[in-house]
mmCIF file with all atom_site columns, C-alpha atoms in Angstrom:
data_model
loop_
_atom_site.group_PDB
_atom_site.id
_atom_site.type_symbol
_atom_site.label_atom_id
_atom_site.label_alt_id
_atom_site.label_comp_id
_atom_site.label_asym_id
_atom_site.label_entity_id
_atom_site.label_seq_id
_atom_site.pdbx_PDB_ins_code
_atom_site.Cartn_x
_atom_site.Cartn_y
_atom_site.Cartn_z
_atom_site.occupancy
_atom_site.B_iso_or_equiv
_atom_site.pdbx_formal_charge
_atom_site.auth_seq_id
_atom_site.auth_comp_id
_atom_site.auth_asym_id
_atom_site.auth_atom_id
_atom_site.pdbx_PDB_model_num
ATOM 1   C CA . UNK A 1 1   ? 16.380  16.311 3.257   1.00 0.00 ? 1   UNK A CA 1
ATOM 2   C CA . UNK A 1 2   ? 15.181  17.986 6.340   1.00 0.00 ? 2   UNK A CA 1
ATOM 3   C CA . UNK A 1 3   ? 12.712  16.527 8.749   1.00 0.00 ? 3   UNK A CA 1
ATOM 4   C CA . UNK A 1 4   ? 11.176  17.679 11.974  1.00 0.00 ? 4   UNK A CA 1
ATOM 5   C CA . UNK A 1 5   ? 11.736  15.861 15.225  1.00 0.00 ? 5   UNK A CA 1
ATOM 6   C CA . UNK A 1 6   ? 8.717   14.388 16.838  1.00 0.00 ? 6   UNK A CA 1
ATOM 7   C CA . UNK A 1 7   ? 8.599   12.748 20.234  1.00 0.00 ? 7   UNK A CA 1
ATOM 8   C CA . UNK A 1 8   ? 7.751   10.361 21.628  1.00 0.00 ? 8   UNK A CA 1
ATOM 9   C CA . UNK A 1 9   ? 8.557   8.049  18.873  1.00 0.00 ? 9   UNK A CA 1
ATOM 10  C CA . UNK A 1 10  ? 5.801   5.637  20.013  1.00 0.00 ? 10  UNK A CA 1
ATOM 11  C CA . UNK A 1 11  ? 3.167   5.479  22.804  1.00 0.00 ? 11  UNK A CA 1
ATOM 12  C CA . UNK A 1 12  ? 1.205   2.634  24.319  1.00 0.00 ? 12  UNK A CA 1
ATOM 13  C CA . UNK A 1 13  ? -1.544  3.736  26.337  1.00 0.00 ? 13  UNK A CA 1
ATOM 14  C CA . UNK A 1 14  ? -4.931  2.571  27.845  1.00 0.00 ? 14  UNK A CA 1
ATOM 15  C CA . UNK A 1 15  ? -8.240  3.657  26.435  1.00 0.00 ? 15  UNK A CA 1
ATOM 16  C CA . UNK A 1 16  ? -9.435  6.826  28.198  1.00 0.00 ? 16  UNK A CA 1
ATOM 17  C CA . UNK A 1 17  ? -5.975  8.345  28.835  1.00 0.00 ? 17  UNK A CA 1
ATOM 18  C CA . UNK A 1 18  ? -4.860  11.624 27.429  1.00 0.00 ? 18  UNK A CA 1
ATOM 19  C CA . UNK A 1 19  ? -2.013  11.798 24.964  1.00 0.00 ? 19  UNK A CA 1
ATOM 20  C CA . UNK A 1 20  ? 0.643   14.594 24.291  1.00 0.00 ? 20  UNK A CA 1
ATOM 21  C CA . UNK A 1 21  ? 3.062   14.607 21.613  1.00 0.00 ? 21  UNK A CA 1
ATOM 22  C CA . UNK A 1 22  ? 5.305   17.355 20.177  1.00 0.00 ? 22  UNK A CA 1
ATOM 23  C CA . UNK A 1 23  ? 7.327   18.425 17.171  1.00 0.00 ? 23  UNK A CA 1
ATOM 24  C CA . UNK A 1 24  ? 10.524  20.676 17.048  1.00 0.00 ? 24  UNK A CA 1
ATOM 25  C CA . UNK A 1 25  ? 12.357  22.181 14.238  1.00 0.00 ? 25  UNK A CA 1
ATOM 26  C CA . UNK A 1 26  ? 15.500  24.185 13.845  1.00 0.00 ? 26  UNK A CA 1
ATOM 27  C CA . UNK A 1 27  ? 13.806  26.337 11.321  1.00 0.00 ? 27  UNK A CA 1
ATOM 28  C CA . UNK A 1 28  ? 10.895  28.742 11.659  1.00 0.00 ? 28  UNK A CA 1
ATOM 29  C CA . UNK A 1 29  ? 7.615   27.797 10.044  1.00 0.00 ? 29  UNK A CA 1
ATOM 30  C CA . UNK A 1 30  ? 4.576   29.999 9.213   1.00 0.00 ? 30  UNK A CA 1
ATOM 31  C CA . UNK A 1 31  ? 2.010   27.177 9.222   1.00 0.00 ? 31  UNK A CA 1
ATOM 32  C CA . UNK A 1 32  ? 1.905   23.881 11.320  1.00 0.00 ? 32  UNK A CA 1
ATOM 33  C CA . UNK A 1 33  ? -0.218  21.028 10.422  1.00 0.00 ? 33  UNK A CA 1
ATOM 34  C CA . UNK A 1 34  ? -1.051  17.857 12.214  1.00 0.00 ? 34  UNK A CA 1
ATOM 35  C CA . UNK A 1 35  ? -1.944  14.599 10.138  1.00 0.00 ? 35  UNK A CA 1
ATOM 36  C CA . UNK A 1 36  ? -2.922  11.196 11.110  1.00 0.00 ? 36  UNK A CA 1
ATOM 37  C CA . UNK A 1 37  ? -1.952  8.130  8.954   1.00 0.00 ? 37  UNK A CA 1
ATOM 38  C CA . UNK A 1 38  ? -3.711  4.771  9.276   1.00 0.00 ? 38  UNK A CA 1
ATOM 39  C CA . UNK A 1 39  ? -2.241  1.584  7.754   1.00 0.00 ? 39  UNK A CA 1
ATOM 40  C CA . UNK A 1 40  ? -2.477  1.512  3.837   1.00 0.00 ? 40  UNK A CA 1
ATOM 41  C CA . UNK A 1 41  ? -3.824  5.104  3.693   1.00 0.00 ? 41  UNK A CA 1
ATOM 42  C CA . UNK A 1 42  ? -2.335  8.473  2.923   1.00 0.00 ? 42  UNK A CA 1
ATOM 43  C CA . UNK A 1 43  ? -2.006  11.106 5.842   1.00 0.00 ? 43  UNK A CA 1
ATOM 44  C CA . UNK A 1 44  ? -5.292  12.921 6.671   1.00 0.00 ? 44  UNK A CA 1
ATOM 45  C CA . UNK A 1 45  ? -5.264  16.472 7.920   1.00 0.00 ? 45  UNK A CA 1
ATOM 46  C CA . UNK A 1 46  ? -6.413  16.962 11.593  1.00 0.00 ? 46  UNK A CA 1
ATOM 47  C CA . UNK A 1 47  ? -5.530  20.443 12.469  1.00 0.00 ? 47  UNK A CA 1
ATOM 48  C CA . UNK A 1 48  ? -3.946  23.526 10.757  1.00 0.00 ? 48  UNK A CA 1
ATOM 49  C CA . UNK A 1 49  ? -2.339  26.186 12.727  1.00 0.00 ? 49  UNK A CA 1
ATOM 50  C CA . UNK A 1 50  ? -1.583  29.619 11.165  1.00 0.00 ? 50  UNK A CA 1
ATOM 51  C CA . UNK A 1 51  ? -0.301  31.964 13.929  1.00 0.00 ? 51  UNK A CA 1
ATOM 52  C CA . UNK A 1 52  ? 2.214   31.817 16.607  1.00 0.00 ? 52  UNK A CA 1
ATOM 53  C CA . UNK A 1 53  ? 0.622   31.022 19.874  1.00 0.00 ? 53  UNK A CA 1
ATOM 54  C CA . UNK A 1 54  ? -2.666  29.836 18.318  1.00 0.00 ? 54  UNK A CA 1
ATOM 55  C CA . UNK A 1 55  ? -4.556  27.084 20.091  1.00 0.00 ? 55  UNK A CA 1
ATOM 56  C CA . UNK A 1 56  ? -6.928  25.191 17.984  1.00 0.00 ? 56  UNK A CA 1
ATOM 57  C CA . UNK A 1 57  ? -9.314  22.234 18.897  1.00 0.00 ? 57  UNK A CA 1
ATOM 58  C CA . UNK A 1 58  ? -10.916 19.629 16.803  1.00 0.00 ? 58  UNK A CA 1
ATOM 59  C CA . UNK A 1 59  ? -13.225 17.515 18.993  1.00 0.00 ? 59  UNK A CA 1
ATOM 60  C CA . UNK A 1 60  ? -10.911 15.695 21.333  1.00 0.00 ? 60  UNK A CA 1
ATOM 61  C CA . UNK A 1 61  ? -7.754  16.921 19.545  1.00 0.00 ? 61  UNK A CA 1
ATOM 62  C CA . UNK A 1 62  ? -5.955  20.252 20.438  1.00 0.00 ? 62  UNK A CA 1
ATOM 63  C CA . UNK A 1 63  ? -3.000  21.590 18.976  1.00 0.00 ? 63  UNK A CA 1
ATOM 64  C CA . UNK A 1 64  ? -0.831  24.693 19.611  1.00 0.00 ? 64  UNK A CA 1
ATOM 65  C CA . UNK A 1 65  ? 1.574   26.734 17.408  1.00 0.00 ? 65  UNK A CA 1
ATOM 66  C CA . UNK A 1 66  ? 4.666   27.493 19.522  1.00 0.00 ? 66  UNK A CA 1
ATOM 67  C CA . UNK A 1 67  ? 5.536   31.069 20.296  1.00 0.00 ? 67  UNK A CA 1
ATOM 68  C CA . UNK A 1 68  ? 9.048   30.692 18.814  1.00 0.00 ? 68  UNK A CA 1
ATOM 69  C CA . UNK A 1 69  ? 7.389   29.277 15.630  1.00 0.00 ? 69  UNK A CA 1
ATOM 70  C CA . UNK A 1 70  ? 9.852   26.294 15.797  1.00 0.00 ? 70  UNK A CA 1
ATOM 71  C CA . UNK A 1 71  ? 7.519   23.890 17.783  1.00 0.00 ? 71  UNK A CA 1
ATOM 72  C CA . UNK A 1 72  ? 4.177   22.570 18.036  1.00 0.00 ? 72  UNK A CA 1
ATOM 73  C CA . UNK A 1 73  ? 2.227   20.092 20.152  1.00 0.00 ? 73  UNK A CA 1
ATOM 74  C CA . UNK A 1 74  ? -0.806  18.004 19.741  1.00 0.00 ? 74  UNK A CA 1
ATOM 75  C CA . UNK A 1 75  ? -3.012  16.556 22.662  1.00 0.00 ? 75  UNK A CA 1
ATOM 76  C CA . UNK A 1 76  ? -5.557  13.898 22.453  1.00 0.00 ? 76  UNK A CA 1
ATOM 77  C CA . UNK A 1 77  ? -8.064  13.688 25.272  1.00 0.00 ? 77  UNK A CA 1
ATOM 78  C CA . UNK A 1 78  ? -9.836  10.522 26.535  1.00 0.00 ? 78  UNK A CA 1
ATOM 79  C CA . UNK A 1 79  ? -8.271  8.300  23.848  1.00 0.00 ? 79  UNK A CA 1
ATOM 80  C CA . UNK A 1 80  ? -10.409 5.679  22.098  1.00 0.00 ? 80  UNK A CA 1
ATOM 81  C CA . UNK A 1 81  ? -9.273  2.485  19.989  1.00 0.00 ? 81  UNK A CA 1
ATOM 82  C CA . UNK A 1 82  ? -9.911  4.403  16.745  1.00 0.00 ? 82  UNK A CA 1
ATOM 83  C CA . UNK A 1 83  ? -7.283  6.819  17.655  1.00 0.00 ? 83  UNK A CA 1
ATOM 84  C CA . UNK A 1 84  ? -4.620  4.316  16.685  1.00 0.00 ? 84  UNK A CA 1
ATOM 85  C CA . UNK A 1 85  ? -2.272  5.346  14.036  1.00 0.00 ? 85  UNK A CA 1
ATOM 86  C CA . UNK A 1 86  ? 0.796   7.340  13.229  1.00 0.00 ? 86  UNK A CA 1
ATOM 87  C CA . UNK A 1 87  ? 0.671   11.185 13.804  1.00 0.00 ? 87  UNK A CA 1
ATOM 88  C CA . UNK A 1 88  ? 2.810   13.455 11.808  1.00 0.00 ? 88  UNK A CA 1
ATOM 89  C CA . UNK A 1 89  ? 3.543   17.008 12.297  1.00 0.00 ? 89  UNK A CA 1
ATOM 90  C CA . UNK A 1 90  ? 4.370   19.126 9.237   1.00 0.00 ? 90  UNK A CA 1
ATOM 91  C CA . UNK A 1 91  ? 5.645   22.661 8.705   1.00 0.00 ? 91  UNK A CA 1
ATOM 92  C CA . UNK A 1 92  ? 5.242   25.071 5.922   1.00 0.00 ? 92  UNK A CA 1
ATOM 93  C CA . UNK A 1 93  ? 6.923   28.471 5.069   1.00 0.00 ? 93  UNK A CA 1
ATOM 94  C CA . UNK A 1 94  ? 5.678   31.496 3.377   1.00 0.00 ? 94  UNK A CA 1
ATOM 95  C CA . UNK A 1 95  ? 7.981   31.248 0.473   1.00 0.00 ? 95  UNK A CA 1
ATOM 96  C CA . UNK A 1 96  ? 7.074   27.609 -0.594  1.00 0.00 ? 96  UNK A CA 1
ATOM 97  C CA . UNK A 1 97  ? 3.889   25.212 -0.573  1.00 0.00 ? 97  UNK A CA 1
ATOM 98  C CA . UNK A 1 98  ? 6.243   22.485 0.274   1.00 0.00 ? 98  UNK A CA 1
ATOM 99  C CA . UNK A 1 99  ? 5.454   20.563 3.590   1.00 0.00 ? 99  UNK A CA 1
ATOM 100 C CA . UNK A 1 100 ? 8.371   19.370 5.766   1.00 0.00 ? 100 UNK A CA 1
ATOM 101 C CA . UNK A 1 101 ? 7.161   16.353 7.766   1.00 0.00 ? 101 UNK A CA 1
ATOM 102 C CA . UNK A 1 102 ? 8.191   15.093 11.131  1.00 0.00 ? 102 UNK A CA 1
ATOM 103 C CA . UNK A 1 103 ? 9.289   11.621 12.001  1.00 0.00 ? 103 UNK A CA 1
ATOM 104 C CA . UNK A 1 104 ? 6.036   10.545 13.309  1.00 0.00 ? 104 UNK A CA 1
ATOM 105 C CA . UNK A 1 105 ? 4.607   9.324  16.694  1.00 0.00 ? 105 UNK A CA 1
ATOM 106 C CA . UNK A 1 106 ? 3.055   5.886  16.502  1.00 0.00 ? 106 UNK A CA 1
ATOM 107 C CA . UNK A 1 107 ? 0.005   5.633  18.880  1.00 0.00 ? 107 UNK A CA 1
ATOM 108 C CA . UNK A 1 108 ? -1.425  2.324  20.110  1.00 0.00 ? 108 UNK A CA 1
ATOM 109 C CA . UNK A 1 109 ? -4.393  2.336  22.286  1.00 0.00 ? 109 UNK A CA 1
ATOM 110 C CA . UNK A 1 110 ? -5.406  -0.746 24.395  1.00 0.00 ? 110 UNK A CA 1
ATOM 111 C CA . UNK A 1 111 ? -9.018  -1.268 25.483  1.00 0.00 ? 111 UNK A CA 1
ATOM 112 C CA . UNK B 2 1   ? -15.918 15.447 -3.595  1.00 0.00 ? 1   UNK B CA 1
ATOM 113 C CA . UNK B 2 2   ? -13.780 12.521 -4.791  1.00 0.00 ? 2   UNK B CA 1
ATOM 114 C CA . UNK B 2 3   ? -10.556 12.220 -3.221  1.00 0.00 ? 3   UNK B CA 1
ATOM 115 C CA . UNK B 2 4   ? -7.153  12.035 -4.823  1.00 0.00 ? 4   UNK B CA 1
ATOM 116 C CA . UNK B 2 5   ? -6.981  8.676  -6.957  1.00 0.00 ? 5   UNK B CA 1
ATOM 117 C CA . UNK B 2 6   ? -3.842  6.666  -7.157  1.00 0.00 ? 6   UNK B CA 1
ATOM 118 C CA . UNK B 2 7   ? -2.996  3.480  -9.006  1.00 0.00 ? 7   UNK B CA 1
ATOM 119 C CA . UNK B 2 8   ? -1.754  0.764  -8.674  1.00 0.00 ? 8   UNK B CA 1
ATOM 120 C CA . UNK B 2 9   ? -2.029  0.251  -5.027  1.00 0.00 ? 9   UNK B CA 1
ATOM 121 C CA . UNK B 2 10  ? 0.789   -2.240 -4.848  1.00 0.00 ? 10  UNK B CA 1
ATOM 122 C CA . UNK B 2 11  ? 3.656   -3.161 -7.132  1.00 0.00 ? 11  UNK B CA 1
ATOM 123 C CA . UNK B 2 12  ? 6.497   -5.576 -6.825  1.00 0.00 ? 12  UNK B CA 1
ATOM 124 C CA . UNK B 2 13  ? 9.336   -5.350 -9.274  1.00 0.00 ? 13  UNK B CA 1
ATOM 125 C CA . UNK B 2 14  ? 12.873  -6.577 -9.659  1.00 0.00 ? 14  UNK B CA 1
ATOM 126 C CA . UNK B 2 15  ? 15.754  -4.284 -9.397  1.00 0.00 ? 15  UNK B CA 1
ATOM 127 C CA . UNK B 2 16  ? 16.664  -2.525 -12.525 1.00 0.00 ? 16  UNK B CA 1
ATOM 128 C CA . UNK B 2 17  ? 13.006  -2.837 -13.910 1.00 0.00 ? 17  UNK B CA 1
ATOM 129 C CA . UNK B 2 18  ? 11.013  0.230  -14.648 1.00 0.00 ? 18  UNK B CA 1
ATOM 130 C CA . UNK B 2 19  ? 7.704   1.111  -13.080 1.00 0.00 ? 19  UNK B CA 1
ATOM 131 C CA . UNK B 2 20  ? 5.113   3.893  -13.476 1.00 0.00 ? 20  UNK B CA 1
ATOM 132 C CA . UNK B 2 21  ? 2.635   5.345  -10.930 1.00 0.00 ? 21  UNK B CA 1
ATOM 133 C CA . UNK B 2 22  ? -0.506  7.303  -11.758 1.00 0.00 ? 22  UNK B CA 1
ATOM 134 C CA . UNK B 2 23  ? -2.397  10.124 -9.940  1.00 0.00 ? 23  UNK B CA 1
ATOM 135 C CA . UNK B 2 24  ? -5.629  11.954 -10.530 1.00 0.00 ? 24  UNK B CA 1
ATOM 136 C CA . UNK B 2 25  ? -5.931  14.841 -8.182  1.00 0.00 ? 25  UNK B CA 1
ATOM 137 C CA . UNK B 2 26  ? -9.110  16.504 -6.729  1.00 0.00 ? 26  UNK B CA 1
ATOM 138 C CA . UNK B 2 27  ? -10.925 18.391 -9.509  1.00 0.00 ? 27  UNK B CA 1
ATOM 139 C CA . UNK B 2 28  ? -10.026 22.068 -9.611  1.00 0.00 ? 28  UNK B CA 1
ATOM 140 C CA . UNK B 2 29  ? -6.679  21.481 -7.501  1.00 0.00 ? 29  UNK B CA 1
ATOM 141 C CA . UNK B 2 30  ? -3.980  23.228 -9.451  1.00 0.00 ? 30  UNK B CA 1
ATOM 142 C CA . UNK B 2 31  ? -1.160  22.048 -7.335  1.00 0.00 ? 31  UNK B CA 1
ATOM 143 C CA . UNK B 2 32  ? -0.016  18.366 -7.368  1.00 0.00 ? 32  UNK B CA 1
ATOM 144 C CA . UNK B 2 33  ? 2.773   16.746 -5.183  1.00 0.00 ? 33  UNK B CA 1
ATOM 145 C CA . UNK B 2 34  ? 4.484   13.330 -5.270  1.00 0.00 ? 34  UNK B CA 1
ATOM 146 C CA . UNK B 2 35  ? 5.898   12.314 -1.969  1.00 0.00 ? 35  UNK B CA 1
ATOM 147 C CA . UNK B 2 36  ? 8.105   9.346  -1.198  1.00 0.00 ? 36  UNK B CA 1
ATOM 148 C CA . UNK B 2 37  ? 7.474   7.643  2.244   1.00 0.00 ? 37  UNK B CA 1
ATOM 149 C CA . UNK B 2 38  ? 10.004  5.056  3.345   1.00 0.00 ? 38  UNK B CA 1
ATOM 150 C CA . UNK B 2 39  ? 8.977   2.646  6.007   1.00 0.00 ? 39  UNK B CA 1
ATOM 151 C CA . UNK B 2 40  ? 9.090   4.219  9.488   1.00 0.00 ? 40  UNK B CA 1
ATOM 152 C CA . UNK B 2 41  ? 9.649   7.803  8.147   1.00 0.00 ? 41  UNK B CA 1
ATOM 153 C CA . UNK B 2 42  ? 7.518   10.863 7.275   1.00 0.00 ? 42  UNK B CA 1
ATOM 154 C CA . UNK B 2 43  ? 6.691   11.682 3.631   1.00 0.00 ? 43  UNK B CA 1
ATOM 155 C CA . UNK B 2 44  ? 9.356   13.550 1.701   1.00 0.00 ? 44  UNK B CA 1
ATOM 156 C CA . UNK B 2 45  ? 8.636   15.703 -1.319  1.00 0.00 ? 45  UNK B CA 1
ATOM 157 C CA . UNK B 2 46  ? 9.844   14.526 -4.651  1.00 0.00 ? 46  UNK B CA 1
ATOM 158 C CA . UNK B 2 47  ? 8.364   16.993 -7.062  1.00 0.00 ? 47  UNK B CA 1
ATOM 159 C CA . UNK B 2 48  ? 5.679   19.686 -7.170  1.00 0.00 ? 48  UNK B CA 1
ATOM 160 C CA . UNK B 2 49  ? 3.423   20.864 -10.006 1.00 0.00 ? 49  UNK B CA 1
ATOM 161 C CA . UNK B 2 50  ? 1.508   23.870 -10.519 1.00 0.00 ? 50  UNK B CA 1
ATOM 162 C CA . UNK B 2 51  ? -0.959  23.264 -13.429 1.00 0.00 ? 51  UNK B CA 1
ATOM 163 C CA . UNK B 2 52  ? 1.463   21.307 -15.917 1.00 0.00 ? 52  UNK B CA 1
ATOM 164 C CA . UNK B 2 53  ? 4.605   23.285 -14.881 1.00 0.00 ? 53  UNK B CA 1
ATOM 165 C CA . UNK B 2 54  ? 7.241   22.011 -12.447 1.00 0.00 ? 54  UNK B CA 1
ATOM 166 C CA . UNK B 2 55  ? 7.616   24.274 -9.094  1.00 0.00 ? 55  UNK B CA 1
ATOM 167 C CA . UNK B 2 56  ? 10.202  22.308 -7.244  1.00 0.00 ? 56  UNK B CA 1
ATOM 168 C CA . UNK B 2 57  ? 11.970  19.010 -8.268  1.00 0.00 ? 57  UNK B CA 1
ATOM 169 C CA . UNK B 2 58  ? 15.003  19.570 -6.210  1.00 0.00 ? 58  UNK B CA 1
ATOM 170 C CA . UNK B 2 59  ? 14.725  16.317 -4.283  1.00 0.00 ? 59  UNK B CA 1
ATOM 171 C CA . UNK B 2 60  ? 13.844  14.239 -7.353  1.00 0.00 ? 60  UNK B CA 1
ATOM 172 C CA . UNK B 2 61  ? 16.813  11.851 -8.198  1.00 0.00 ? 61  UNK B CA 1
ATOM 173 C CA . UNK B 2 62  ? 16.615  12.770 -11.879 1.00 0.00 ? 62  UNK B CA 1
ATOM 174 C CA . UNK B 2 63  ? 18.963  10.049 -13.078 1.00 0.00 ? 63  UNK B CA 1
ATOM 175 C CA . UNK B 2 64  ? 16.129  7.621  -12.523 1.00 0.00 ? 64  UNK B CA 1
ATOM 176 C CA . UNK B 2 65  ? 12.973  9.234  -11.578 1.00 0.00 ? 65  UNK B CA 1
ATOM 177 C CA . UNK B 2 66  ? 10.718  11.443 -13.969 1.00 0.00 ? 66  UNK B CA 1
ATOM 178 C CA . UNK B 2 67  ? 7.396   12.937 -13.643 1.00 0.00 ? 67  UNK B CA 1
ATOM 179 C CA . UNK B 2 68  ? 4.880   14.738 -15.871 1.00 0.00 ? 68  UNK B CA 1
ATOM 180 C CA . UNK B 2 69  ? 1.519   16.336 -15.515 1.00 0.00 ? 69  UNK B CA 1
ATOM 181 C CA . UNK B 2 70  ? 0.233   16.584 -19.163 1.00 0.00 ? 70  UNK B CA 1
ATOM 182 C CA . UNK B 2 71  ? -2.621  19.036 -19.514 1.00 0.00 ? 71  UNK B CA 1
ATOM 183 C CA . UNK B 2 72  ? -2.420  20.112 -15.793 1.00 0.00 ? 72  UNK B CA 1
ATOM 184 C CA . UNK B 2 73  ? -4.594  17.300 -14.448 1.00 0.00 ? 73  UNK B CA 1
ATOM 185 C CA . UNK B 2 74  ? -3.325  13.635 -14.171 1.00 0.00 ? 74  UNK B CA 1
ATOM 186 C CA . UNK B 2 75  ? 0.186   13.009 -13.359 1.00 0.00 ? 75  UNK B CA 1
ATOM 187 C CA . UNK B 2 76  ? 2.544   10.029 -13.754 1.00 0.00 ? 76  UNK B CA 1
ATOM 188 C CA . UNK B 2 77  ? 5.788   9.297  -11.808 1.00 0.00 ? 77  UNK B CA 1
ATOM 189 C CA . UNK B 2 78  ? 8.218   6.907  -13.492 1.00 0.00 ? 78  UNK B CA 1
ATOM 190 C CA . UNK B 2 79  ? 11.368  5.066  -11.969 1.00 0.00 ? 79  UNK B CA 1
ATOM 191 C CA . UNK B 2 80  ? 13.838  3.658  -14.494 1.00 0.00 ? 80  UNK B CA 1
ATOM 192 C CA . UNK B 2 81  ? 15.789  1.605  -13.436 1.00 0.00 ? 81  UNK B CA 1
ATOM 193 C CA . UNK B 2 82  ? 14.591  0.823  -10.042 1.00 0.00 ? 82  UNK B CA 1
ATOM 194 C CA . UNK B 2 83  ? 17.031  0.198  -6.962  1.00 0.00 ? 83  UNK B CA 1
ATOM 195 C CA . UNK B 2 84  ? 16.327  -1.687 -3.764  1.00 0.00 ? 84  UNK B CA 1
ATOM 196 C CA . UNK B 2 85  ? 16.394  1.566  -1.923  1.00 0.00 ? 85  UNK B CA 1
ATOM 197 C CA . UNK B 2 86  ? 13.334  2.946  -4.019  1.00 0.00 ? 86  UNK B CA 1
ATOM 198 C CA . UNK B 2 87  ? 11.091  0.573  -1.932  1.00 0.00 ? 87  UNK B CA 1
ATOM 199 C CA . UNK B 2 88  ? 8.515   2.906  -0.325  1.00 0.00 ? 88  UNK B CA 1
ATOM 200 C CA . UNK B 2 89  ? 5.142   4.114  -0.481  1.00 0.00 ? 89  UNK B CA 1
ATOM 201 C CA . UNK B 2 90  ? 4.572   6.816  -3.180  1.00 0.00 ? 90  UNK B CA 1
ATOM 202 C CA . UNK B 2 91  ? 1.998   9.381  -2.211  1.00 0.00 ? 91  UNK B CA 1
ATOM 203 C CA . UNK B 2 92  ? 0.378   11.865 -4.430  1.00 0.00 ? 92  UNK B CA 1
ATOM 204 C CA . UNK B 2 93  ? -1.269  14.959 -2.995  1.00 0.00 ? 93  UNK B CA 1
ATOM 205 C CA . UNK B 2 94  ? -3.186  17.989 -4.366  1.00 0.00 ? 94  UNK B CA 1
ATOM 206 C CA . UNK B 2 95  ? -4.213  21.368 -3.094  1.00 0.00 ? 95  UNK B CA 1
ATOM 207 C CA . UNK B 2 96  ? -5.874  24.533 -4.114  1.00 0.00 ? 96  UNK B CA 1
ATOM 208 C CA . UNK B 2 97  ? -3.500  27.405 -5.138  1.00 0.00 ? 97  UNK B CA 1
ATOM 209 C CA . UNK B 2 98  ? -2.372  29.139 -1.983  1.00 0.00 ? 98  UNK B CA 1
ATOM 210 C CA . UNK B 2 99  ? -0.142  28.070 0.816   1.00 0.00 ? 99  UNK B CA 1
ATOM 211 C CA . UNK B 2 100 ? -2.186  27.577 3.783   1.00 0.00 ? 100 UNK B CA 1
ATOM 212 C CA . UNK B 2 101 ? -4.707  24.838 3.088   1.00 0.00 ? 101 UNK B CA 1
ATOM 213 C CA . UNK B 2 102 ? -2.662  21.724 3.639   1.00 0.00 ? 102 UNK B CA 1
ATOM 214 C CA . UNK B 2 103 ? -3.036  18.965 1.156   1.00 0.00 ? 103 UNK B CA 1
ATOM 215 C CA . UNK B 2 104 ? -5.319  16.133 0.466   1.00 0.00 ? 104 UNK B CA 1
ATOM 216 C CA . UNK B 2 105 ? -3.391  12.736 0.042   1.00 0.00 ? 105 UNK B CA 1
ATOM 217 C CA . UNK B 2 106 ? -4.226  9.846  -1.949  1.00 0.00 ? 106 UNK B CA 1
ATOM 218 C CA . UNK B 2 107 ? -3.888  6.314  -0.418  1.00 0.00 ? 107 UNK B CA 1
ATOM 219 C CA . UNK B 2 108 ? -0.477  5.834  -2.171  1.00 0.00 ? 108 UNK B CA 1
ATOM 220 C CA . UNK B 2 109 ? 1.317   2.984  -4.218  1.00 0.00 ? 109 UNK B CA 1
ATOM 221 C CA . UNK B 2 110 ? 3.297   0.585  -2.216  1.00 0.00 ? 110 UNK B CA 1
ATOM 222 C CA . UNK B 2 111 ? 6.418   -0.312 -4.247  1.00 0.00 ? 111 UNK B CA 1
ATOM 223 C CA . UNK B 2 112 ? 8.596   -3.234 -3.336  1.00 0.00 ? 112 UNK B CA 1
ATOM 224 C CA . UNK B 2 113 ? 11.748  -3.698 -5.277  1.00 0.00 ? 113 UNK B CA 1
ATOM 225 C CA . UNK B 2 114 ? 13.401  -7.229 -5.020  1.00 0.00 ? 114 UNK B CA 1
#
């Protein structure tokens, strides 16, 4: 099945650093979502984006819906140890409720 | 509100055995999804229900996988017979009707087929 490409695949950073990750698709999406998954848990919704060009923040997290509607990025500022996890982007189109997930970015934060 | 409940949390079976997973969605959520997440990958949709009807099962391997949602609430996903490649986390999610709310996921059932 189709998956979105996320980069980087993994990141190892020091506490306090900023993080940036992105997600690209060959298809247009009408909604972009960013999820975080911790070990042994299901993905948890962080941010939802509904319009091309939209920039939305949730605390230290900021995400943007790309103008072409084929990409999105997520920034985390001033990272802390509890930011550790796998971050997934997901796209959704108008004609279906189905989410297409990215390949994930694994984030490790060292104190 | 209570989250999406799934059981069991873990299951280990031998290949060719059968297994069933159970999901109880958030109260009032008409749409229910089963996703398969293989280690190191993002979740992939297996089947989507709206109330007790199937909306999308195009990615469900119907020769061995089946799912039902009786009375439009709880759902079960069954694999019979299991193969080694079915080892994965099976995630259930639910949402309100409408396309732009995202989903709420359960904690998943980790299946290991040996």
